[in-house]
Structures are given as C-alpha cells and as structure tokens.
Coordinates of C-alpha atoms in Angstrom, one line a residue:
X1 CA 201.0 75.7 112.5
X2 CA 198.0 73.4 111.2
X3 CA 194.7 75.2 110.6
X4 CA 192.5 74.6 113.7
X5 CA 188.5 73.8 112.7
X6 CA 186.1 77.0 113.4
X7 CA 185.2 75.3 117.3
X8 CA 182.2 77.2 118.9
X9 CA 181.8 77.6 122.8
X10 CA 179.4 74.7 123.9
X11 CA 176.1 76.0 123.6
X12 CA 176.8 79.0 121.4
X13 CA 175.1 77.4 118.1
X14 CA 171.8 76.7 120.3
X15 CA 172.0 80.1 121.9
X16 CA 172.3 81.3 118.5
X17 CA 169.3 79.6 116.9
X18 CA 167.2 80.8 119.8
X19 CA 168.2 84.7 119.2
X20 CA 167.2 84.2 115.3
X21 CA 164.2 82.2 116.4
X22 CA 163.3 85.2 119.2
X23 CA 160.8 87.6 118.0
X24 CA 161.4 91.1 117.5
X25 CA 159.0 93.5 119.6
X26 CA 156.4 95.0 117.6
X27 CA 156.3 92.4 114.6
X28 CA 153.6 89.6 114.3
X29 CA 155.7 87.3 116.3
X30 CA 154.1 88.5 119.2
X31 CA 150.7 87.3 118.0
X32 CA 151.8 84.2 116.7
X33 CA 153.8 83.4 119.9
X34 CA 150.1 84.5 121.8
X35 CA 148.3 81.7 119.9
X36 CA 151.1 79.2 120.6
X37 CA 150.3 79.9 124.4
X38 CA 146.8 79.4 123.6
X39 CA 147.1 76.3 121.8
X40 CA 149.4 74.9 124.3
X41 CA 146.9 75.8 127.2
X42 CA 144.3 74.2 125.5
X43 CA 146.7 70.9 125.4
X44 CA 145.9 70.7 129.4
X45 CA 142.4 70.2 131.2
X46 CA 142.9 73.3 133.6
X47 CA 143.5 75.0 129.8
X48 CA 140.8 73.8 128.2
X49 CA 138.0 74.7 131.1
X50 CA 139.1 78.1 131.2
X51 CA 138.6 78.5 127.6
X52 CA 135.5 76.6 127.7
X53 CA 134.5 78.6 130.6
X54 CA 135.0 82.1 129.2
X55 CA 132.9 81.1 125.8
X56 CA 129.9 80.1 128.1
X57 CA 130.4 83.0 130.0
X58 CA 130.7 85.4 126.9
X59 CA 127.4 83.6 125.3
X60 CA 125.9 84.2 128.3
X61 CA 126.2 88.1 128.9
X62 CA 125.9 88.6 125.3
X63 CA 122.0 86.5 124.9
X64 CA 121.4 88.9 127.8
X65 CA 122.6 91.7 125.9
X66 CA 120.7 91.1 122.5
X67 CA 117.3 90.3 124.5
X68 CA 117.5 93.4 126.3
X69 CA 117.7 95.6 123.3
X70 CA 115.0 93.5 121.1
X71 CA 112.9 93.7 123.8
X72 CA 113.2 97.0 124.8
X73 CA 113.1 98.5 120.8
X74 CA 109.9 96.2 120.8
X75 CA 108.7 97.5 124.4
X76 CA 109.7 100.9 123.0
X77 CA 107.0 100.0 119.6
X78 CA 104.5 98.5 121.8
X79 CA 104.0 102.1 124.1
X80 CA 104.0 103.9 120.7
X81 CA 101.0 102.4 119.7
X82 CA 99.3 102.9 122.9
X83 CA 100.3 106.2 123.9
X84 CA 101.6 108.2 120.8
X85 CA 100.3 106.7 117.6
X86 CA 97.1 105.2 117.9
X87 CA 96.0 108.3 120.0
X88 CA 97.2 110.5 117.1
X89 CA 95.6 108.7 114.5
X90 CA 92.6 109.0 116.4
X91 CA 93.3 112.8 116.6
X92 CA 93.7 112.9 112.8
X93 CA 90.1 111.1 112.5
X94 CA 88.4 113.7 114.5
X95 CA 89.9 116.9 112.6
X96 CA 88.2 115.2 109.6
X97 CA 85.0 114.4 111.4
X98 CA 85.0 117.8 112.4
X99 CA 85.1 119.5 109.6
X100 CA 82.8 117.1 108.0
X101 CA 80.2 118.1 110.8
X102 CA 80.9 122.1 110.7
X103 CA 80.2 121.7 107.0
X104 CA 77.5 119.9 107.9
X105 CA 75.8 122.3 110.4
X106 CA 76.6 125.3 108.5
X107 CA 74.4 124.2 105.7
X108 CA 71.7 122.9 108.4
X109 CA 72.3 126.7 109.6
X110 CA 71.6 128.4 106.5
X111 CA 68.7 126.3 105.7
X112 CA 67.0 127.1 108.7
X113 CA 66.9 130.9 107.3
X114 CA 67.9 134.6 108.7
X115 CA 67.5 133.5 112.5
X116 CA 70.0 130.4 112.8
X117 CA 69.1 128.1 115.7
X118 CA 71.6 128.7 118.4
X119 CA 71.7 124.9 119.0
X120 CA 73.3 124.7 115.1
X121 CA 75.6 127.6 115.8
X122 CA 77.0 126.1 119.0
X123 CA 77.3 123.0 117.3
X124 CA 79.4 124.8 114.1
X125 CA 81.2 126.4 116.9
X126 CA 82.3 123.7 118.7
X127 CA 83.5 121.9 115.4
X128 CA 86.2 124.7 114.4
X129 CA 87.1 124.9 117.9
X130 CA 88.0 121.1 118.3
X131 CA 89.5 120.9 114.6
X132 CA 91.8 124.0 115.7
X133 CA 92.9 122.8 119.0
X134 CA 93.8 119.0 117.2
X135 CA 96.0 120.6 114.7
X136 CA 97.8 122.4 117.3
X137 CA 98.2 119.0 119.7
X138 CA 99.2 116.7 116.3
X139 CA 101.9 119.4 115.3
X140 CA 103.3 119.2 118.5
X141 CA 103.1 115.4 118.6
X142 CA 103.9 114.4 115.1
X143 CA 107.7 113.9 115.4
X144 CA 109.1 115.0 112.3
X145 CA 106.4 113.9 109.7
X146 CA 106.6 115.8 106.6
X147 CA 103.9 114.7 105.2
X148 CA 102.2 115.3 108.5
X149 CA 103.0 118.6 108.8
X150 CA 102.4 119.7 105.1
X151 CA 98.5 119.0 105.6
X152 CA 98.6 120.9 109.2
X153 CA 100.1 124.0 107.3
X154 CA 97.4 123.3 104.8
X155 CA 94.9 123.5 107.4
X156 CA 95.8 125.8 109.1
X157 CA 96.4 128.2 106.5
X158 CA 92.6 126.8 104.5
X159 CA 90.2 126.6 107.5
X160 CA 89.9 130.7 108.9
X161 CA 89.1 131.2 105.0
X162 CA 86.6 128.5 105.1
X163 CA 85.5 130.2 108.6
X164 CA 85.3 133.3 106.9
X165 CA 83.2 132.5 103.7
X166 CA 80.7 131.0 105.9
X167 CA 80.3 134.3 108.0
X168 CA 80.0 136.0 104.2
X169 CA 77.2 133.6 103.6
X170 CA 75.3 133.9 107.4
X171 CA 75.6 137.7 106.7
X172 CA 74.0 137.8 103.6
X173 CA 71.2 135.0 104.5
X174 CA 70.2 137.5 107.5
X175 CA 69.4 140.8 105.4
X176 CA 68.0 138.1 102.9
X177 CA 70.5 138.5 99.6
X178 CA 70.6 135.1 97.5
X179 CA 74.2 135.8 97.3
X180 CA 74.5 134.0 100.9
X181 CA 74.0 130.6 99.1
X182 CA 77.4 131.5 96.7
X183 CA 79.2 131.9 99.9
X184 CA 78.0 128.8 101.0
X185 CA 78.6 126.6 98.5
X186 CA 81.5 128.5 97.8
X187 CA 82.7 127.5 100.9
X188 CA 81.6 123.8 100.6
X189 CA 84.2 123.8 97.4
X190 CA 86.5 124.7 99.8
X191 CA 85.9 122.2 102.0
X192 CA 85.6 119.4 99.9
X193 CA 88.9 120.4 98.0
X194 CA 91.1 121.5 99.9
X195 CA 90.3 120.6 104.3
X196 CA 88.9 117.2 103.8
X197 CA 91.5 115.9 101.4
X198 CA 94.1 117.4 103.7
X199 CA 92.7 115.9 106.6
X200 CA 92.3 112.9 104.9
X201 CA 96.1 112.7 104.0
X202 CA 96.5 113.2 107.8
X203 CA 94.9 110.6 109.1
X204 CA 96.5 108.4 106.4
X205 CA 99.9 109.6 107.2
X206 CA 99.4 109.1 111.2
X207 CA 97.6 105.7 110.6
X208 CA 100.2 104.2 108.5
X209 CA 102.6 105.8 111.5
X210 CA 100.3 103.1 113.7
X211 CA 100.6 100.2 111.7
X212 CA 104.3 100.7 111.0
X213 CA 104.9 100.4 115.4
X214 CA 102.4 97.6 115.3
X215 CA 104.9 95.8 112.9
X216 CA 107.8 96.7 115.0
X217 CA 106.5 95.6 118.2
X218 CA 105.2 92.4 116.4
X219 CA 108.5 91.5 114.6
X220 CA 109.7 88.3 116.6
X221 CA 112.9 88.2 118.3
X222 CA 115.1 86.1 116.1
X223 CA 118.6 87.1 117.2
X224 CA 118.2 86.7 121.4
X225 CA 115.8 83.5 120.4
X226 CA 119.1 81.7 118.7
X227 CA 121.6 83.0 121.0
X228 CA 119.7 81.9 124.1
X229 CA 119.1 78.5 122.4
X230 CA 123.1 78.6 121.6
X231 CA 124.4 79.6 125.6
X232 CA 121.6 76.4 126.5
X233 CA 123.7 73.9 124.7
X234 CA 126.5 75.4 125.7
X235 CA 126.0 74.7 129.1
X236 CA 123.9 71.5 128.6
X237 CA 127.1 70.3 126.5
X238 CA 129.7 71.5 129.3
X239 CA 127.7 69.8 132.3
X240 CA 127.8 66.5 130.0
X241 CA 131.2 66.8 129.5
X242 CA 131.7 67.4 133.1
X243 CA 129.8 64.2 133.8
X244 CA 131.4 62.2 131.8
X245 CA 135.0 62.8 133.3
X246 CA 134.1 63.1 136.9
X247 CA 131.0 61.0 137.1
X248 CA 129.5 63.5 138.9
X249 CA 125.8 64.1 138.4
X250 CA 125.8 68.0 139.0
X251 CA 127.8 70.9 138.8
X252 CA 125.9 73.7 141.0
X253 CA 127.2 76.7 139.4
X254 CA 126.9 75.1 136.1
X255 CA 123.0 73.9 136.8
X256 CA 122.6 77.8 138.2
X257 CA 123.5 79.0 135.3
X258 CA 121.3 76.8 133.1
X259 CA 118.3 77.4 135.1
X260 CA 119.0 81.2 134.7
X261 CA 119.2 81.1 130.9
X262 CA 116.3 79.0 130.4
X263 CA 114.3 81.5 132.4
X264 CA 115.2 84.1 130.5
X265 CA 114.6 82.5 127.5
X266 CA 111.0 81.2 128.4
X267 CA 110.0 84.7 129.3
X268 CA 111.6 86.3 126.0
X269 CA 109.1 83.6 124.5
X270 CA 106.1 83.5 126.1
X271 CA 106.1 87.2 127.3
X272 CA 106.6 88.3 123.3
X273 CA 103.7 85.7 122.2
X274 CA 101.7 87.1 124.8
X275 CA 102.6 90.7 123.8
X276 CA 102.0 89.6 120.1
X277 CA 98.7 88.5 120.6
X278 CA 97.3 91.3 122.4
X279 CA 98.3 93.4 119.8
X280 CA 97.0 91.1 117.3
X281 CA 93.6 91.3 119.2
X282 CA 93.9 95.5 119.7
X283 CA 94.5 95.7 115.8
X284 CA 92.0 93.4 114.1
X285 CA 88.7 94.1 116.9
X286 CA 90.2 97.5 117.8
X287 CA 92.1 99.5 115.6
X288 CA 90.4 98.4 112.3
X289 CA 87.0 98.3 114.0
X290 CA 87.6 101.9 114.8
X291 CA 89.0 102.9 111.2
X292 CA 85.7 101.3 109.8
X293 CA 83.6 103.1 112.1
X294 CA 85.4 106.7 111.8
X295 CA 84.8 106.3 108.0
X296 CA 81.2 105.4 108.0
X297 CA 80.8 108.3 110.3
X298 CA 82.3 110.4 107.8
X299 CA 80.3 108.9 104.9
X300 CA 77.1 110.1 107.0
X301 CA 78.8 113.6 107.5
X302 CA 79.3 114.0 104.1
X303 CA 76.3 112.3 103.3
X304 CA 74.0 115.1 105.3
X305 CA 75.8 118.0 104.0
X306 CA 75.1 117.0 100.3
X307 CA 71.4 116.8 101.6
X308 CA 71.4 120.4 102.8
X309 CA 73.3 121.7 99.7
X310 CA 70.8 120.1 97.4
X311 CA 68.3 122.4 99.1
X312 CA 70.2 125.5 99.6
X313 CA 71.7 125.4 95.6
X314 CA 67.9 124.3 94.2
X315 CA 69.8 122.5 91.0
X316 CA 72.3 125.4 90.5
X317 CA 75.2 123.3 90.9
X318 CA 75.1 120.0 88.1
X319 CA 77.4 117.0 87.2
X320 CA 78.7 116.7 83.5
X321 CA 75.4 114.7 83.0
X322 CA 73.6 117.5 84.1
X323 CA 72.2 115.8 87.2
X324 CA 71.7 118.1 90.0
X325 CA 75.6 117.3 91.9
X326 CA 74.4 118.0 95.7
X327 CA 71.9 114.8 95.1
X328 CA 74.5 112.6 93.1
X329 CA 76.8 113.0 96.1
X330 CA 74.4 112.1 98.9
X331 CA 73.5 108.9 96.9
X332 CA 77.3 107.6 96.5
X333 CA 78.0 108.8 100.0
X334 CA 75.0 106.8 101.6
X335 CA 76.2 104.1 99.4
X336 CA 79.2 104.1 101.0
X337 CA 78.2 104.2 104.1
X338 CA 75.6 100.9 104.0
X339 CA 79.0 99.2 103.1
X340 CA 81.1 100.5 105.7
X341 CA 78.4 99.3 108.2
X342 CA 78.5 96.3 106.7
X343 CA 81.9 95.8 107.1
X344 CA 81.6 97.3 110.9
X345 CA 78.7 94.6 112.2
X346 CA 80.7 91.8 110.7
X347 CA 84.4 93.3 113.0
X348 CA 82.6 93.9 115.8
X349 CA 83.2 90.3 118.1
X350 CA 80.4 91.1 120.9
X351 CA 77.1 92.5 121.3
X352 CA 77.9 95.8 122.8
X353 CA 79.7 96.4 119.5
X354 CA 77.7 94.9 117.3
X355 CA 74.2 96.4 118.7
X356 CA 75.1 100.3 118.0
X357 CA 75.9 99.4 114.5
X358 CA 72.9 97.3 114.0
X359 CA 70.5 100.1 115.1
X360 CA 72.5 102.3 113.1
X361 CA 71.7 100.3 109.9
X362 CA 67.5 100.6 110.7
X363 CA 68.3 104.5 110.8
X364 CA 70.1 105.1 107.5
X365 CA 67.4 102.6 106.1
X366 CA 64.5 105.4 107.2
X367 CA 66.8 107.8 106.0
X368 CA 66.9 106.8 102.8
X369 CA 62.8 106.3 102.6
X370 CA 62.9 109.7 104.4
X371 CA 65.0 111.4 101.9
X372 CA 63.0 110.0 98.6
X373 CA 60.0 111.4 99.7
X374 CA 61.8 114.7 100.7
X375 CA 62.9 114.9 97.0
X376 CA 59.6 113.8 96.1
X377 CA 57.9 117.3 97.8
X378 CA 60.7 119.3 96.6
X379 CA 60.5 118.3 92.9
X380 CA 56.7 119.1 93.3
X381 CA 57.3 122.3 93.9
X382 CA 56.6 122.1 97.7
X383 CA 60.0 123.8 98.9
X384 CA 59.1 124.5 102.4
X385 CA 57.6 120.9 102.7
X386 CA 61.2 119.4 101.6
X387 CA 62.7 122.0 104.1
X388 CA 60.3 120.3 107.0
X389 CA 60.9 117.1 106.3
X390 CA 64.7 117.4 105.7
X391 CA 65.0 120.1 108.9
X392 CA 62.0 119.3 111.3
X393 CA 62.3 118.2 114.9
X394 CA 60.2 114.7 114.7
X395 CA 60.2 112.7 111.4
X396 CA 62.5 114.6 109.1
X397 CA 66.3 113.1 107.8
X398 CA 67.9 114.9 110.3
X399 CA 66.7 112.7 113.1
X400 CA 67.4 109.7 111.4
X401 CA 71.1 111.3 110.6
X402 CA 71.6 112.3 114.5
X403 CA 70.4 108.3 115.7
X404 CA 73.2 107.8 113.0
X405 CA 75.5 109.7 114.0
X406 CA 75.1 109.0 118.2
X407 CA 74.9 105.3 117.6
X408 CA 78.4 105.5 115.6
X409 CA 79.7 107.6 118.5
X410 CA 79.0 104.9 120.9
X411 CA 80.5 102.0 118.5
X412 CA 83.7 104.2 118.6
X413 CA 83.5 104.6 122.1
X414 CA 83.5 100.7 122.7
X415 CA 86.0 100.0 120.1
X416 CA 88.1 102.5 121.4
X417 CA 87.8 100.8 125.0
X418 CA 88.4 97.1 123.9
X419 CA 91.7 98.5 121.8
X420 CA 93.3 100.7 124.6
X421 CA 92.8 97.5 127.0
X422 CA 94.3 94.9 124.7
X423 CA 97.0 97.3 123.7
X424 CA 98.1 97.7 127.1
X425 CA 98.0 94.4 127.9
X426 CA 100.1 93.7 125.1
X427 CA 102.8 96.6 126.3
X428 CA 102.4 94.9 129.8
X429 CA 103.8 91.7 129.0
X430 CA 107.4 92.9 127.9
X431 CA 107.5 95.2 131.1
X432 CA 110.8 94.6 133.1
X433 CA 111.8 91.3 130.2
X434 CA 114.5 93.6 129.2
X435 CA 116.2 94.6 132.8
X436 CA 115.3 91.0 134.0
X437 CA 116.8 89.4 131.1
X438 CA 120.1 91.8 131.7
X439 CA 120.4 90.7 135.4
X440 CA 119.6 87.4 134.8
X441 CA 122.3 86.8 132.1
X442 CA 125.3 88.7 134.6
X443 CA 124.1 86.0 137.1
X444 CA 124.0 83.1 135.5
X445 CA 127.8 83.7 133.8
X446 CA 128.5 84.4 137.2
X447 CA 127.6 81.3 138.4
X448 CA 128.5 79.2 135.2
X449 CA 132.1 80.8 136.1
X450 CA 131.8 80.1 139.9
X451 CA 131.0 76.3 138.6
X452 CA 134.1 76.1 136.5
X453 CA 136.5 77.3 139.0
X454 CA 135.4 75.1 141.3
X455 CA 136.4 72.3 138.8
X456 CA 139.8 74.5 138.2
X457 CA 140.3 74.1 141.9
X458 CA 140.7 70.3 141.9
X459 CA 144.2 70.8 139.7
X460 CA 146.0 73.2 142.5

C-alpha cells in the first residue's frame, strides 16, 4: 500500500500554533499580553478617555497631595518661629542679660560699702532667680540640641559657684576685710569666662535654631507649584480635545475640575507670598531689630560693671600694657555700644521704635562726659567723690546707665510687639491651605471623572 502524506485534522495546525503562542501562567507573557490590552484599548475613543481620564485624575489627587505636605512642613516652620524658636531665642538673650545685670549690681552692691542698699540686693536677686528659672524652661524646650544643652549644664553647674563667691565677697565687705574685693573680682572672672560665654553660645545656638525655621517656612513650593501647573494643562488640553470632536463648548465636570485646581493653586501662591512676606517683614524690622537691641543692652551691662570694678580693684587688675583692665573694658564696651545703637536707629521703621533708641544715644553721650570726669576725681585722689559721682542718686553714671538701660527695655518691648504680629500674620496665611488644598484636589478628580464618563456614556 502507497505511503499516505502526514494529513492533520482541519484546524489542528492553527489550534496548534495558538497552544505554542498561549502564555504560560506565571511568565512575562502575562505582562506583555496586559500591555497588548492596553494598547489595543487605546486604539478606540471609549479606550483612550479612560486612560486620559485616569492620568487627569491621578495628577489631580497627587498636586493635592504634594501641596498639602509643602504647606503643612512650611505651616509646621512658620509656628516654630512664632511659638517655639523665636520665643527661645529670646529666652537665651535674657539668661545673658541677666547675668550681665547680677554682675552688674553686685559690684554696684559692694561699692556702696558694708550696708548694701536693699534696692541693689533685690535687684541681684531677682537676676539669679530669672537666669535660673530660663535655664530650666530652655532645657525643657530645646529639642534635642547638643550644643544647647552643653551650655545649660555649663550654667547650671557655673552660676551657684558664681552665687557663692559673691556671698564670700558681701561677707567680707560687711566686717570690712579688703579680701571682699578678691571675691569679687574673683567672681567677675568667673563671669566673664565661663556664664557669659556660655550664655552667649546659647543664644547663638537657639538663634541660628530661628533662622534655620525662617528658611524653612520661606523656601517656595516648587514641587505642588509644577504639578498644579501640569494637572491645569491637563485639563485645559482634555476640554480642547473634547471641543474639537464634539463641538461642544463645555464639559461641566471637566470645567469643575479646572476651576477646583486653579483655586488651589492661586491660594498655594498667593497664601505662600503672603506668608513669605510677613516673615520677611518679622525678621528684618523684628527679629534683627531685637538681636541689635539685646546686644547693645548687653554692651551697657557689661559696660557698667567694668565701671564698678575699676572702683572696687583701684588699678589692681592691668592689661599686658599695664593699663588699669576694668577701664580698658568700659571704653571698648561703650564703643560697642554707640555702634550697636547706630545700627538699632537706622532698623527701627517708625517712630515708636526709633524714639527709645534716640534718647538712649543722648544718655550714653552724658555718660561718657559723666564717666571722664568720674576718673578725673578718682585719679586726683578724691575716691569717695568718684564713688558719688559713679553711685549717687541725681547726676552720677548710674542714672545715665538706668535711662540706658529702660529706654532699651522699651525698644525691645516694641520690636518684640511688631515681630510677634507680623509673624503670626505670616503663620495665618497658610492656615487650612493644606486640608483645603487636600479636599479640593479629591473633588475636582471627582468631577473631572464625572465629566469623562459622561462622554463614555455616549458609546453605550
């Protein structure tokens, strides 16, 4: 019998070519076969609006998204400065003004002989008390700072020793022993090397904390800016394309949408240029009006206690040039304080800032005249005229150093008032942005999503 030709069933060669073509669970087929469907929906108009429907949607939720966390880490800045790290830098200021002014009245105690005023007393008093009770509110507030809370250990642990070598010296001042004025300026080395550069480091640390939130809160919002501007063409370019295939002028959902994102995105805008330039204004006419005005205050400080010491050491203390060292110190420190006023009268942007600092500059000016012509009776040999005219009640330096020192108080106070009411503006304006800008973006894909479906809903 001939040999019959290898006949298949009919169909059997196609069946065949579809099993080798079929494939296998669990291999990439599955993702290539995925795409196919995908490309071949987007062949077909229902296809393609879906697609085009879910990217709008997506960009949508997700400039929502991104402008709720900018805004809120921004927000988050913004309060920081108000509420945590402005207040602590002002904290950190006032530990140093108050041990600049214990120092200060301790000397003005001593001076005064065995019987110290009990106006001076309360006044040295009140000083460690405040300095105390600040270090314990910035360690609970500081968050962590190392170097922060080096300088409150070193505080802590330096200022009952300092409290305790002025006791020495008030001791030995009331039975009369010249040892007292050791103590004293034993404890004015202590002081000066060890609490003031600590609390200096402090308020550096804690200020630089400030300016690091004003950067935060200030930094714009680049990401939710281009994503918002992204979903707005979006839906400008679908509506177009819906206009140009149906002829029809609007698309409700679609124009929902659009009016949705674009209020969100004006808002992010102008409510972060608002918040921006509050800020702006609280740091240049607040915050660096007030970091002027706390350092002049401690240049005065400073400068007072170096007048008392120069009486109570009598030229036992000198510089490497042999100039007496309590008198070199007064003159750099009233130097530096003419140039921190300076630099005060020219921040200050009104009148009720300006006028405190102005009056303060006629003071230090008679306190300088004042002072020569103290040093001037004490080099003549007149000890207890120098001790009137540095100590007395009407026409001595320490009237001119309290007009000083009240006039600053009140140039603080304003500054302090113009910088906690631009800074809270400035927090203000991003209030509710971030859960407006969330509900806003779930409505409008809502609604862009409503508008596509209705166009879907012409192909059933």
């Amino acid at each position: 019998m001939a040999n019959l030709p290898n006949v298949r069933e009919p169909g059997a060669r196609e069946s065949a070519t579809r099993s080798a073509a079929q494939p296998r669970p669990g291999t990439r087929g599955g993702l290539a076969g995925a795409r196919e469907k995908l490309r071949a929906a987007a062949t077909t108009e229902p296809g393609r609006l879906w697609l085009i429907g879910t990217v709008v949607a997506v960009l949508v939720v997700a400039f929502g998204a991104v402008t709720a966390w900018e805004v809120s880490d921004r927000s988050a800045a913004a309060g920081d400065v108000v509420s945590r790290s402005q207040p602590l830098s002002a904290d950190a200021a006032s530990i140093y003004r108050s041990l600049a002014d214990a120092d200060t009245a301790a000397a003005s105690g001593f001076l005064a002989g065995g019987q110290e005023p009990l106006d001076v007393r309360k006044r040295y008093d009140m000083d460690i008390a405040t300095a105390s009770r600040l270090l314990v509110k910035a360690a609970a507030n500081t968050r962590g700072s190392a170097e922060s809370a080096q300088q409150i250990a070193t505080l802590n642990e330096q200022l009952p020793l300092y409290n305790g070598l002025v006791e020495q010296a008030r001791a030995n001042n009331r039975q009369g022993f010249p040892v007292g004025g050791a103590y004293l300026r034993f404890a004015n080395q202590k002081m000066s090397t060890s609490l003031l550069p600590a609390a200096q480091k402090l308020y550096e640390a804690e200020t630089g904390r400030l300016y690091d939130d004003y950067d935060q809160a200030d930094t714009w919002p680049y990401a939710s800016t281009v994503l918002g501007l992204v979903a707005l063409g979006g839906l400008v370019w679908v509506q177009r394309r819906n206009y140009l295939r149906t002829n029809r002028v609007f698309n409700h959902g679609l124009l929902a949408a659009t009016a949705a994102s674009t209020v969100v995105l004006l808002w992010l805008v102008v409510g972060h240029a608002v918040a921006a330039s509050d800020l702006s204004t609280s740091r240049e006419h607040g915050q660096e009006s007030l970091k002027v005005l706390n350092d002049a205050r401690i240049s005065s400080l400073q400068a007072r206690a170096n007048e008392n010491l120069t009486l109570v050491a009598r030229g036992a203390v000198l510089t490497p040039e042999g100039k007496d060292l309590y008198e070199a110190e007064f003159t750099k420190e009233m130097a530096s304080l003419s140039g921190r006023l300076g630099a005060a009268r020219s921040l200050a942007d009104d009148d009720a800032g300006k006028g405190p600092v102005a009056k303060a500059v006629g003071d230090m000016e008679e306190w300088q005249k004042r002072h020569t012509a103290a040093r001037r009776t004490d080099d003549s040999g007149d000890y207890d005229g120098a001790l009137t005219q540095v100590l007395g009640a009407k026409g001595s330096t320490g009237e001119c150093f309290d007009q000083v020192d009240e006039e600053l108080d009140s140039a603080i106070a304003h500054e302090q008032r113009q910088f906690t009411t631009a800074a809270s503006d400035g927090h203000g304006a991003l209030t509710g942005l971030p859960l407006g800008a969330a509900l806003l973006a779930v409505l409008a894909a809502a609604a862009a999503g409503v508008g596509i479906s209705r166009r879907l809903a012409e192909y059933r």
